[in-house]
mmCIF file of C-alpha atoms in Angstrom:
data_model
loop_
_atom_site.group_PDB
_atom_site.id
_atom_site.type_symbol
_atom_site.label_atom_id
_atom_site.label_comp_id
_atom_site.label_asym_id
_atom_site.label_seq_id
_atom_site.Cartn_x
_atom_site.Cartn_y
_atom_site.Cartn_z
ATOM 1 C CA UNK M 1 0.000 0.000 0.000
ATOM 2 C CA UNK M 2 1.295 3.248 -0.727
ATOM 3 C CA UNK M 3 1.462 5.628 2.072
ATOM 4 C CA UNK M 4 -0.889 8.618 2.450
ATOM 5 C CA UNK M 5 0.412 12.200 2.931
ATOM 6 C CA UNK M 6 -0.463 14.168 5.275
ATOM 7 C CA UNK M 7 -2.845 16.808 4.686
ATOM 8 C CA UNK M 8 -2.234 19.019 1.780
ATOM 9 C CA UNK M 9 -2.503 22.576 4.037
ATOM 10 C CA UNK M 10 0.521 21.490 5.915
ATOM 11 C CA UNK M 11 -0.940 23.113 9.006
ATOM 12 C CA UNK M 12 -2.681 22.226 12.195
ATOM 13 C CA UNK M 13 -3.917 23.662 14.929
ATOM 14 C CA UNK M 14 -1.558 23.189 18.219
ATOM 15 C CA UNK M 15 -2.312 24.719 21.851
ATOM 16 C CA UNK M 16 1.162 25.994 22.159
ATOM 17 C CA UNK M 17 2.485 27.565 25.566
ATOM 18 C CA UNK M 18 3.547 30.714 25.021
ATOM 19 C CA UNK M 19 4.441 31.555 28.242
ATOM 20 C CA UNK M 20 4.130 30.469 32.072
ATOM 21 C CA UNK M 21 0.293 29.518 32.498
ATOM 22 C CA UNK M 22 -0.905 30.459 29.586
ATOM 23 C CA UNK M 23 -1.345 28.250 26.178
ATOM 24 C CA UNK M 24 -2.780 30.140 22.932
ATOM 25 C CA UNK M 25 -4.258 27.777 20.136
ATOM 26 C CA UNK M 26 -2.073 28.360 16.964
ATOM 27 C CA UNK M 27 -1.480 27.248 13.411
ATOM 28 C CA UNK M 28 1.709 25.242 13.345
ATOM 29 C CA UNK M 29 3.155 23.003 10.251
ATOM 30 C CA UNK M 30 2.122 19.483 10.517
ATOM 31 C CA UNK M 31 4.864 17.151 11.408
ATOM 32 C CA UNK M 32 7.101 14.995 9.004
ATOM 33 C CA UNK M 33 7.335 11.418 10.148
ATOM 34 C CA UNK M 34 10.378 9.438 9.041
ATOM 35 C CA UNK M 35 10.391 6.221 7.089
ATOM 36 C CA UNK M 36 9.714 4.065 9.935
ATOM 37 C CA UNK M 37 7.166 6.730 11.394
ATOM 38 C CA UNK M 38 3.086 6.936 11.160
ATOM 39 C CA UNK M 39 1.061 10.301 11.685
ATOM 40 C CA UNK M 40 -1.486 10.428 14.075
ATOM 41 C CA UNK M 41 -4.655 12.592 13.915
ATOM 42 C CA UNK M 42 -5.035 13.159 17.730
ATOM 43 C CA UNK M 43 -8.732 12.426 18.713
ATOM 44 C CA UNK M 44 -8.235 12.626 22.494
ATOM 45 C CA UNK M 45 -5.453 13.365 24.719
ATOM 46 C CA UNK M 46 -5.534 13.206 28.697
ATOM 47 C CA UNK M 47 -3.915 15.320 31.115
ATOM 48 C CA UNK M 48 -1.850 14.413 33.965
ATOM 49 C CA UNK M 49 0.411 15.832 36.569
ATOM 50 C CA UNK M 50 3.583 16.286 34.452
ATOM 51 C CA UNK M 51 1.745 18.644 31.915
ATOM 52 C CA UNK M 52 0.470 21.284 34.963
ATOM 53 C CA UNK M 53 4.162 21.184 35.717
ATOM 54 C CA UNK M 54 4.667 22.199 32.300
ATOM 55 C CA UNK M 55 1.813 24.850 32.222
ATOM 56 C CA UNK M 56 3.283 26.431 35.470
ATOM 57 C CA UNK M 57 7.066 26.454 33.949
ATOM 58 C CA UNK M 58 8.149 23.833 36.566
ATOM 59 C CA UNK M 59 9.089 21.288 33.716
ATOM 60 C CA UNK M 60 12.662 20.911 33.013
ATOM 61 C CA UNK M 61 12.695 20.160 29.506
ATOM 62 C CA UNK M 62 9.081 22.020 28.384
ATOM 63 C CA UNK M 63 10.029 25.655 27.088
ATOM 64 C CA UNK M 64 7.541 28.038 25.966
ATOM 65 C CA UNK M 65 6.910 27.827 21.949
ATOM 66 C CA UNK M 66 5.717 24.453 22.023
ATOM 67 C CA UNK M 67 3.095 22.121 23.059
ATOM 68 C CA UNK M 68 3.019 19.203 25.806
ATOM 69 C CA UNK M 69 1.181 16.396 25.839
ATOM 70 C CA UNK M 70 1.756 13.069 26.497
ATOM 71 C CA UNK M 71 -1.635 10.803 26.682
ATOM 72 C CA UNK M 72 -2.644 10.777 23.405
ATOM 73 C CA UNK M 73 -4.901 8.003 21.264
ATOM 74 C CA UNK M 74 -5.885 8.749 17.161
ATOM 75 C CA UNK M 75 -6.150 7.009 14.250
ATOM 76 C CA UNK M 76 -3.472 6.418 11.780
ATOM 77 C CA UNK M 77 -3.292 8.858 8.936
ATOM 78 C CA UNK M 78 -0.029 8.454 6.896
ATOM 79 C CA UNK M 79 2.887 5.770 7.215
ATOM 80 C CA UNK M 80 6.100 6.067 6.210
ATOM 81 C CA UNK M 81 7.244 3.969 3.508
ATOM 82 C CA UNK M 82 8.836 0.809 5.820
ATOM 83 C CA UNK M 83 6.091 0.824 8.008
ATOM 84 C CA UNK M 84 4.163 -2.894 7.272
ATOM 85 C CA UNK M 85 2.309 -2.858 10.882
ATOM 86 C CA UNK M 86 -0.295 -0.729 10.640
ATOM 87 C CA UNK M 87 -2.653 1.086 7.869
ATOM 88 C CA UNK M 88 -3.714 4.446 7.213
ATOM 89 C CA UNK M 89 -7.552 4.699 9.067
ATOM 90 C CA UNK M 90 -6.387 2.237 12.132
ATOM 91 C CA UNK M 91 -7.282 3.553 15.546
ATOM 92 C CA UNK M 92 -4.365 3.247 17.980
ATOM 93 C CA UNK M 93 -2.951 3.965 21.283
ATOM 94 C CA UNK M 94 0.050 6.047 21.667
ATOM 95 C CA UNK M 95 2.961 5.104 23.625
ATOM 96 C CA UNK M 96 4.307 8.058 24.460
ATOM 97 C CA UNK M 97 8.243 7.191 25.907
ATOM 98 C CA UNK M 98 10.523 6.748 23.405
ATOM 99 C CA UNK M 99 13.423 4.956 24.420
ATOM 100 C CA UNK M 100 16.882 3.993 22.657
ATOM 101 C CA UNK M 101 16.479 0.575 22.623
ATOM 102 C CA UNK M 102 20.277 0.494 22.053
ATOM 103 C CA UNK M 103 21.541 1.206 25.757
ATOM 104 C CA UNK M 104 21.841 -1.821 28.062
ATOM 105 C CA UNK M 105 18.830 -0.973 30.308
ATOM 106 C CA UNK M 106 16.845 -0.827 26.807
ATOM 107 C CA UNK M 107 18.637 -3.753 25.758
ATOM 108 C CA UNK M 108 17.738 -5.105 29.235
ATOM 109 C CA UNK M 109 13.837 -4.482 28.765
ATOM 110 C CA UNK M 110 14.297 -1.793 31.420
ATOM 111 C CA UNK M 111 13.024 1.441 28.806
ATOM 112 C CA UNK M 112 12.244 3.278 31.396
ATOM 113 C CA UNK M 113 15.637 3.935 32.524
ATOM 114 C CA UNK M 114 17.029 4.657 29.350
ATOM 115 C CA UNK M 115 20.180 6.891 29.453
ATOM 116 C CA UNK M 116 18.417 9.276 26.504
ATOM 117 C CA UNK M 117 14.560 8.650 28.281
ATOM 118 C CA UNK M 118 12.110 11.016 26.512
ATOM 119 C CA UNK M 119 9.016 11.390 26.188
ATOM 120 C CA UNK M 120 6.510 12.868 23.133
ATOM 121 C CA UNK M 121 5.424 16.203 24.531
ATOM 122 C CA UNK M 122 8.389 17.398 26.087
ATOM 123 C CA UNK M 123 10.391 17.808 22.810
ATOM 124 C CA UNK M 124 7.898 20.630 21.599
ATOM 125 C CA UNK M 125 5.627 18.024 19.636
ATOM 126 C CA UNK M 126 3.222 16.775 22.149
ATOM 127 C CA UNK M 127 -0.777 15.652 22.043
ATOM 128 C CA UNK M 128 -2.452 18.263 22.129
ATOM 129 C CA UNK M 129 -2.445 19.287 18.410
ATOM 130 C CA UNK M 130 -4.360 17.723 15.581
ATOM 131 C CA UNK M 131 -1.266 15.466 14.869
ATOM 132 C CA UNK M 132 1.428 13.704 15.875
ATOM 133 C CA UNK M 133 4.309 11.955 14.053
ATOM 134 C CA UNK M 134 5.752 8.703 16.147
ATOM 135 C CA UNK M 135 7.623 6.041 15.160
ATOM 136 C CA UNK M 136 5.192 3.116 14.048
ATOM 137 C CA UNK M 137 6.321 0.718 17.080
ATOM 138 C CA UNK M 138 5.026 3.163 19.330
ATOM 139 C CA UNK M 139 1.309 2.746 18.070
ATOM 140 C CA UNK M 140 -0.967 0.097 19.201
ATOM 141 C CA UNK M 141 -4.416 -0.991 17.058
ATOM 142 C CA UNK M 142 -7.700 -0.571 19.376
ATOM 143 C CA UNK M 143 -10.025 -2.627 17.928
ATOM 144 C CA UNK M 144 -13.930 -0.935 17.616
ATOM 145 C CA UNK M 145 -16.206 -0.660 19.774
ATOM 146 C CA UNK M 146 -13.251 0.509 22.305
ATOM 147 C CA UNK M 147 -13.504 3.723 23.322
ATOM 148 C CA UNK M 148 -10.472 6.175 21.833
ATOM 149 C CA UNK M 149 -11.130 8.406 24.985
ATOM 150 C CA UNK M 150 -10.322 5.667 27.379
ATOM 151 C CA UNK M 151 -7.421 4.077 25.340
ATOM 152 C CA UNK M 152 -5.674 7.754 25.821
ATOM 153 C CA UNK M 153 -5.947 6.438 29.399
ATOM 154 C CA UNK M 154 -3.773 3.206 29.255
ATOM 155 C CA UNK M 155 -0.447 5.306 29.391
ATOM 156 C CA UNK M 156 -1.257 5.868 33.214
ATOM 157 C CA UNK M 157 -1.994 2.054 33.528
ATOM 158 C CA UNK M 158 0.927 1.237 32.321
ATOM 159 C CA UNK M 159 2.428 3.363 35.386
ATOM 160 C CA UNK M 160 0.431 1.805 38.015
ATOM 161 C CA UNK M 161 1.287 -1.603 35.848
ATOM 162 C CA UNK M 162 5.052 -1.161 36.337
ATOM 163 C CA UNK M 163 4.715 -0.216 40.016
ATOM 164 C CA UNK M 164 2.303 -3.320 40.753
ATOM 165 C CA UNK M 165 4.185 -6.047 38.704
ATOM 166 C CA UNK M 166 7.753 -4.890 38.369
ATOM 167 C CA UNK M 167 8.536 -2.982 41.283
ATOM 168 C CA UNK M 168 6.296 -4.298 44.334
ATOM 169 C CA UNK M 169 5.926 -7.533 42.673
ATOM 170 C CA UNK M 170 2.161 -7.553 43.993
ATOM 171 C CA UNK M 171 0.636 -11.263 44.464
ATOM 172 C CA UNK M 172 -2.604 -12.790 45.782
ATOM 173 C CA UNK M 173 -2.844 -12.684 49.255
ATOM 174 C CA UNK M 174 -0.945 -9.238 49.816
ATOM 175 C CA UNK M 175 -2.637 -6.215 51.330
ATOM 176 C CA UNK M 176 -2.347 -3.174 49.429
ATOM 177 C CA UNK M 177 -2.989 0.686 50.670
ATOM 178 C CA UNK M 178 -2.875 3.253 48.043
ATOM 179 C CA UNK M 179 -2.646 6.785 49.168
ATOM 180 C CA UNK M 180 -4.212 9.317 46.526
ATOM 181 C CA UNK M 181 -6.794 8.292 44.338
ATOM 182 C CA UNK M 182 -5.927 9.944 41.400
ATOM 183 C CA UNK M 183 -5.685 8.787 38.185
ATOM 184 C CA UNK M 184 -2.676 6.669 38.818
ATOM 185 C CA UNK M 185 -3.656 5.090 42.513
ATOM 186 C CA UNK M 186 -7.203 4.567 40.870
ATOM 187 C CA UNK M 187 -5.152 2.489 37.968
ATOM 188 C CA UNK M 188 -3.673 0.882 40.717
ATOM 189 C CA UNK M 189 -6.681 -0.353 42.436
ATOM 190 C CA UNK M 190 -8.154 -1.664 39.139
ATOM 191 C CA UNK M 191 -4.873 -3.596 38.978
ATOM 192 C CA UNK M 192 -5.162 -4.956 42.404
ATOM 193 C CA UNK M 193 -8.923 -5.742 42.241
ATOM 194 C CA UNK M 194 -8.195 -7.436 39.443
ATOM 195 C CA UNK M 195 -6.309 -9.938 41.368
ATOM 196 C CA UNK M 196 -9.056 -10.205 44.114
ATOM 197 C CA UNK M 197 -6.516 -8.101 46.377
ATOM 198 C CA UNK M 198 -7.789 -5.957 49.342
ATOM 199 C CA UNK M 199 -6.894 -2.765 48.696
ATOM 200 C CA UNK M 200 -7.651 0.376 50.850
ATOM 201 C CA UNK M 201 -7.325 3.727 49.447
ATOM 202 C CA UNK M 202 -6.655 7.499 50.940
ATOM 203 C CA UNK M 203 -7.469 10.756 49.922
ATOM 204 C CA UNK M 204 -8.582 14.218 50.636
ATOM 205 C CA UNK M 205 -11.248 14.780 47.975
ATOM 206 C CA UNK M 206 -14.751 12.947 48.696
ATOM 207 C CA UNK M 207 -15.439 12.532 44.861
ATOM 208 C CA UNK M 208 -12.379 10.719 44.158
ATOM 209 C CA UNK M 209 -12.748 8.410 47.714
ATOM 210 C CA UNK M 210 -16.679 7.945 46.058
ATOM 211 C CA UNK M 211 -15.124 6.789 42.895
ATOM 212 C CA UNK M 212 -12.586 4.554 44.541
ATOM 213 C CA UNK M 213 -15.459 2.777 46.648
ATOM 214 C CA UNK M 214 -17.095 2.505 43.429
ATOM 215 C CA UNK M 215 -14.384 0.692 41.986
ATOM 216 C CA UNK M 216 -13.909 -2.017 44.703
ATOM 217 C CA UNK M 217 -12.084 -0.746 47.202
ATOM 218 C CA UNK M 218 -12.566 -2.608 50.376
ATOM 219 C CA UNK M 219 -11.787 0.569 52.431
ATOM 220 C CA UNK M 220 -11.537 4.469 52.021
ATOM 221 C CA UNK M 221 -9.945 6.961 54.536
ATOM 222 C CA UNK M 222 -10.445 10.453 54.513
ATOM 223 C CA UNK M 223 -6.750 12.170 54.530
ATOM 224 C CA UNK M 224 -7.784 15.249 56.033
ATOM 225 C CA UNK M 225 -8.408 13.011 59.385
ATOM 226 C CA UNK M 226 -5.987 11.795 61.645
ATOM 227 C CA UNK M 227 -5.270 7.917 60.553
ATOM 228 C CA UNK M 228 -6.208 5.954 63.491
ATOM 229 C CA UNK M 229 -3.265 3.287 63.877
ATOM 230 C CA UNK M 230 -5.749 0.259 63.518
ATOM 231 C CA UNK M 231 -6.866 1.677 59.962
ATOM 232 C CA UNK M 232 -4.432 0.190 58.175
ATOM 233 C CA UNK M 233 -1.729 -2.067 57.944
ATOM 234 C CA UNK M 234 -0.622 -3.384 54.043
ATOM 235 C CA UNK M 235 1.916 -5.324 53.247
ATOM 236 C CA UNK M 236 2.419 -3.065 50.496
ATOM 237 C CA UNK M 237 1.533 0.843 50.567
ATOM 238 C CA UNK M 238 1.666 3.012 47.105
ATOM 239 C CA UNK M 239 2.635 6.940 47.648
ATOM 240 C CA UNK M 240 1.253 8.382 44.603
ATOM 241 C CA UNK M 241 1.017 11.584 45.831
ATOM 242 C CA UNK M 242 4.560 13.190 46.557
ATOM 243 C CA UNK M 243 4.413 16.729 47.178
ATOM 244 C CA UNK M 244 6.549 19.663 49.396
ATOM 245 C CA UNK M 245 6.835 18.110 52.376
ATOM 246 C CA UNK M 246 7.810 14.296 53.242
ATOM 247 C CA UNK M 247 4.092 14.174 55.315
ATOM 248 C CA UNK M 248 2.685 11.938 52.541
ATOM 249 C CA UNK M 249 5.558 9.451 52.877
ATOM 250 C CA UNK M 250 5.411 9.467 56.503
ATOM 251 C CA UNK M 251 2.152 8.346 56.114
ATOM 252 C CA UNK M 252 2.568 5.768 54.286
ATOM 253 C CA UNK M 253 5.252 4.361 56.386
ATOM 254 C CA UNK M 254 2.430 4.735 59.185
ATOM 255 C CA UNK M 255 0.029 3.049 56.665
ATOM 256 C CA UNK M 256 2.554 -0.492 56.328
ATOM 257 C CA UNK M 257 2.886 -3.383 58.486
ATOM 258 C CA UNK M 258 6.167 -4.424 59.754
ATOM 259 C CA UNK M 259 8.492 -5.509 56.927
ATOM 260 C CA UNK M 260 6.559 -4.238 54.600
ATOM 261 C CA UNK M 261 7.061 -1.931 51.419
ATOM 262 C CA UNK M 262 6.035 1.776 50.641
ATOM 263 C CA UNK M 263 6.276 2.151 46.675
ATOM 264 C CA UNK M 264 6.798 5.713 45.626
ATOM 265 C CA UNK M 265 5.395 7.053 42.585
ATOM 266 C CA UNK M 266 3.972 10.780 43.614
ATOM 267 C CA UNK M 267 6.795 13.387 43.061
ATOM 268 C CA UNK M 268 8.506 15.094 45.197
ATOM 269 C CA UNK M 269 9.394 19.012 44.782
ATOM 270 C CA UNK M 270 12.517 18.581 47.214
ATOM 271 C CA UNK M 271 15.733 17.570 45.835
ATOM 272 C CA UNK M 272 15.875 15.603 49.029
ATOM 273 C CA UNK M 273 12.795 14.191 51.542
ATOM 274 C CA UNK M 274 13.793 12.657 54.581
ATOM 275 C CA UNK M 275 12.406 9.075 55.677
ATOM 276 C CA UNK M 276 10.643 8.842 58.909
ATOM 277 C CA UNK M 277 13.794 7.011 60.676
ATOM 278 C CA UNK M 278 11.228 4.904 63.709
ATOM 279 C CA UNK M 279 9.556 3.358 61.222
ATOM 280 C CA UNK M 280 11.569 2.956 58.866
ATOM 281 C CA UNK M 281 14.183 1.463 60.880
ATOM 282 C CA UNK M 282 11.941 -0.095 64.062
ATOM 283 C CA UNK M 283 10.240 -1.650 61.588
ATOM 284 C CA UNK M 284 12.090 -2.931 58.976
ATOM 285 C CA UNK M 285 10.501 -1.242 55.798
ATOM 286 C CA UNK M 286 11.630 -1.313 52.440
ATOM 287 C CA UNK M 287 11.272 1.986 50.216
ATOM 288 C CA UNK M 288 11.455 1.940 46.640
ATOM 289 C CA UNK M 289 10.755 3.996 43.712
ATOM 290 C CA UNK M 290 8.836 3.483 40.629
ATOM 291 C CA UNK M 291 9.672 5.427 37.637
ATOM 292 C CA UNK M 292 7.203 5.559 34.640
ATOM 293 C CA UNK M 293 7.164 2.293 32.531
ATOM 294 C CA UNK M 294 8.502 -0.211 30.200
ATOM 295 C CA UNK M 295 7.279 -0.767 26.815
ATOM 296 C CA UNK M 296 6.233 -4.079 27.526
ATOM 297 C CA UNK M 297 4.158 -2.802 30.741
ATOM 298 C CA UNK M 298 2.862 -0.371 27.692
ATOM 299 C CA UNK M 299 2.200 -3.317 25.559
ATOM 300 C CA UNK M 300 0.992 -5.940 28.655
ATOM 301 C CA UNK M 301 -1.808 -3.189 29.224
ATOM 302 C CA UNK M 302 -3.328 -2.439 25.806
ATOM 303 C CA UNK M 303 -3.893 -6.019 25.581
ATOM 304 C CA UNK M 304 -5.895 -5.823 29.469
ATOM 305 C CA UNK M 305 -7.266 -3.408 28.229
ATOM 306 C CA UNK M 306 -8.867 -3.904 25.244
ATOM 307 C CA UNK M 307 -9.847 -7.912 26.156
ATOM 308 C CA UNK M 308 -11.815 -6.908 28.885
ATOM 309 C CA UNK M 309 -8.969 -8.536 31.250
ATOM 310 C CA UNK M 310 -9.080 -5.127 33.280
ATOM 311 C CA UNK M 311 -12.356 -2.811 33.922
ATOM 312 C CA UNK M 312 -10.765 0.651 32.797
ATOM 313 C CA UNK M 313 -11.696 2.900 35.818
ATOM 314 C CA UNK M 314 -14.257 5.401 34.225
ATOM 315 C CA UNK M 315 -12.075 8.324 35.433
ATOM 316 C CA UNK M 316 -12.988 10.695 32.554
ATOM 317 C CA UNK M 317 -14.891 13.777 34.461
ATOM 318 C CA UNK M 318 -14.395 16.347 32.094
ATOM 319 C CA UNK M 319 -13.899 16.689 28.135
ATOM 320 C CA UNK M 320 -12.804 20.079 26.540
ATOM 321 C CA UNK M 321 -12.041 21.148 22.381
ATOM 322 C CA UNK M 322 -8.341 22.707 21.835
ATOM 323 C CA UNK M 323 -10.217 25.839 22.516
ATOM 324 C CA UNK M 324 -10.658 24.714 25.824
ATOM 325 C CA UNK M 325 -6.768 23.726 27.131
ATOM 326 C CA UNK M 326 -6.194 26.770 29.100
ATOM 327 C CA UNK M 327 -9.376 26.589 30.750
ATOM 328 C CA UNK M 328 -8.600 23.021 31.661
ATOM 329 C CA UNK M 329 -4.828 23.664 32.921
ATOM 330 C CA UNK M 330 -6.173 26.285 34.755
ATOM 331 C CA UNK M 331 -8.582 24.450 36.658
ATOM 332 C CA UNK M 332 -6.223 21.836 37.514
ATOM 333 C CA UNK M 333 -3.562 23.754 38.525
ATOM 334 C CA UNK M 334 -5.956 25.416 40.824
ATOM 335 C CA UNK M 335 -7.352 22.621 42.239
ATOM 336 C CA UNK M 336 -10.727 22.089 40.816
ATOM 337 C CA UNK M 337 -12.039 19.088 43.593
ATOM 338 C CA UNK M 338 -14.498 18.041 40.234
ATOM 339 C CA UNK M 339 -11.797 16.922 37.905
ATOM 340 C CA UNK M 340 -10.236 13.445 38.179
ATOM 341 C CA UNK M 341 -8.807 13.397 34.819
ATOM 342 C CA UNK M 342 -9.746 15.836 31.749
ATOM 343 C CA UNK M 343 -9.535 14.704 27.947
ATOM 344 C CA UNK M 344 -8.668 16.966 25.289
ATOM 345 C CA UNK M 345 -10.294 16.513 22.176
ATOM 346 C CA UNK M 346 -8.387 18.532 19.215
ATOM 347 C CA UNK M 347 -10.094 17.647 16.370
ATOM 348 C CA UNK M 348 -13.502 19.216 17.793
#
């Protein structure tokens, strides 16, 4: 099949920051893909913590001029000329890292720890734009009837995936807390539920503790309260909150049972937090990190995903055109309690 090219205007519409806080909708060229690339037309892209970062001008590598993005789901709408795994008018999930694959953690299967890690979105050509040239091996098909909006949200399953396989090695028969019930502790739960594994979950916000009970947790705790020692006790407690102050992490280590493990995913605005020495010495904890995801965690969830294997926590709250991105950043960054996770839609 000969590949299509893009469209003959050779410009899109892009919601391009322009400076801290503020994002302008603009006409930008559409992006060339290489030989082994496809072009995406964006049809939904989800927020998430990393792009407020970027809308406030805390993001290392996001300068103003370009656009962010980093959850995005389309369908196909050119290919290069070597690409043989997917066809112009496929719908498809977008795997937004992309790795060497040449250094030895790639080599390893460990893409997440690449020595050149980046991501789509933080190279100026991010999601929220009509399109979006990636290398072919980064798209996945979703078959019909699956909803494009929700396959923009297996990129943060893949996260909690990583953290719940790979890094806390999760079984049946483990107790899990998960402190914020966010996008990526709600992801989490699915994951756990999944596995018929009691999970308890902690947050400030009633909505997102409703939507948590509505999921299957077996327990939900009110942050804003003091935690009553007998609340909890998991063998395995997931911090995916982070934050200013090591209070969250403290918490969890309140949250675990003796020789357990806290698994830290929130970020943490301090170059260093300290651990809460009693219990992390008195009893015997284990603290470890969880950085983004593999390509196969990627991979392991589309499949989930799409065969019904996982329920897809309905998360979506809010949906907003191109037009819309600065209202949505905006409310985020503020704080709105109603938004779990907001989809951007640029094509409307």
């Amino acid at each position: 099949m000969e590949p299509l090219t893009a469209p003959s205007t050779g410009m899109m519409r892009a919601a391009v920051l322009t400076a801290v806080r503020t994002v302008e909708v603009q006409e930008v060229p559409i992006p060339t893909i290489d030989d082994d690339g496809v072009l995406v037309r964006v049809t939904a892209n989800a927020l998430c913590g990393s792009d407020i970062h970027s809308f406030e001008g805390r993001h290392a590598r996001v300068k103003p001029g370009g656009w962010f993005g980093h959850e995005p789901a389309g369908i196909i709408e050119a290919i290069g000329p070597l690409v043989d795994t997917v066809v112009p008018g496929q719908r498809v999930a977008v795997d937004s890292v992309l790795p060497c694959h040449a250094c030895e953690f790639c080599r390893a299967g460990h893409t997440n720890r690449c020595v050149a890690y980046m991501t789509i979105g933080s190279r100026g050509d991010g999601g929220l734009a009509e399109y979006l040239a990636v290398p072919a091996r980064n798209v996945y098909p979703i078959p019909e009837p699956f909803s494009l909006d929700t396959a923009a949200l297996i990129q943060p399953l893949a996260i909690a995936h990583h953290a719940v396989h790979s890094r806390a090695a999760v079984s049946p028969g483990s107790t899990v807390a998960v402190v914020g019930a966010g996008p990526i502790g709600l992801c989490i739960l699915a994951l756990c539920r999944a596995m018929g594994i009691e999970t308890t979950v902690s947050d400030v916000r009633r909505a997102r503790l409703d939507m948590a009970a509505e999921l299957g947790a077996s327990k939900v705790l009110d942050a804003s309260a003091p935690l009553d020692a007998e609340d909890v006790k998991a063998d395995i407690t997931f911090d995916c909150v982070g934050g200013e102050s090591p209070t969250i992490l403290e918490a969890c280590c309140a949250m675990t049972r003796p020789g357990g493990m806290v698994v830290v995913l929130g970020t943490y605005s301090s170059p260093a937090i300290p651990i809460p020495t009693a219990a992390f010495n008195n009893r015997e904890l284990i603290v470890v990190s969880s950085r983004s995801y593999t390509s196969s965690s990627y991979a392991a969830c589309v499949g989930a995903a799409v065969s019904d294997e996982i329920e897809m926590p309905p998360m979506i709250t809010h949906v907003f055109p191109l037009e819309g991105t600065q209202e949505a950043l905006t409310r985020i960054s503020e704080g709105d309690p109603s938004i779990v996770k907001a989809v951007i839609h640029p094509g409307d």
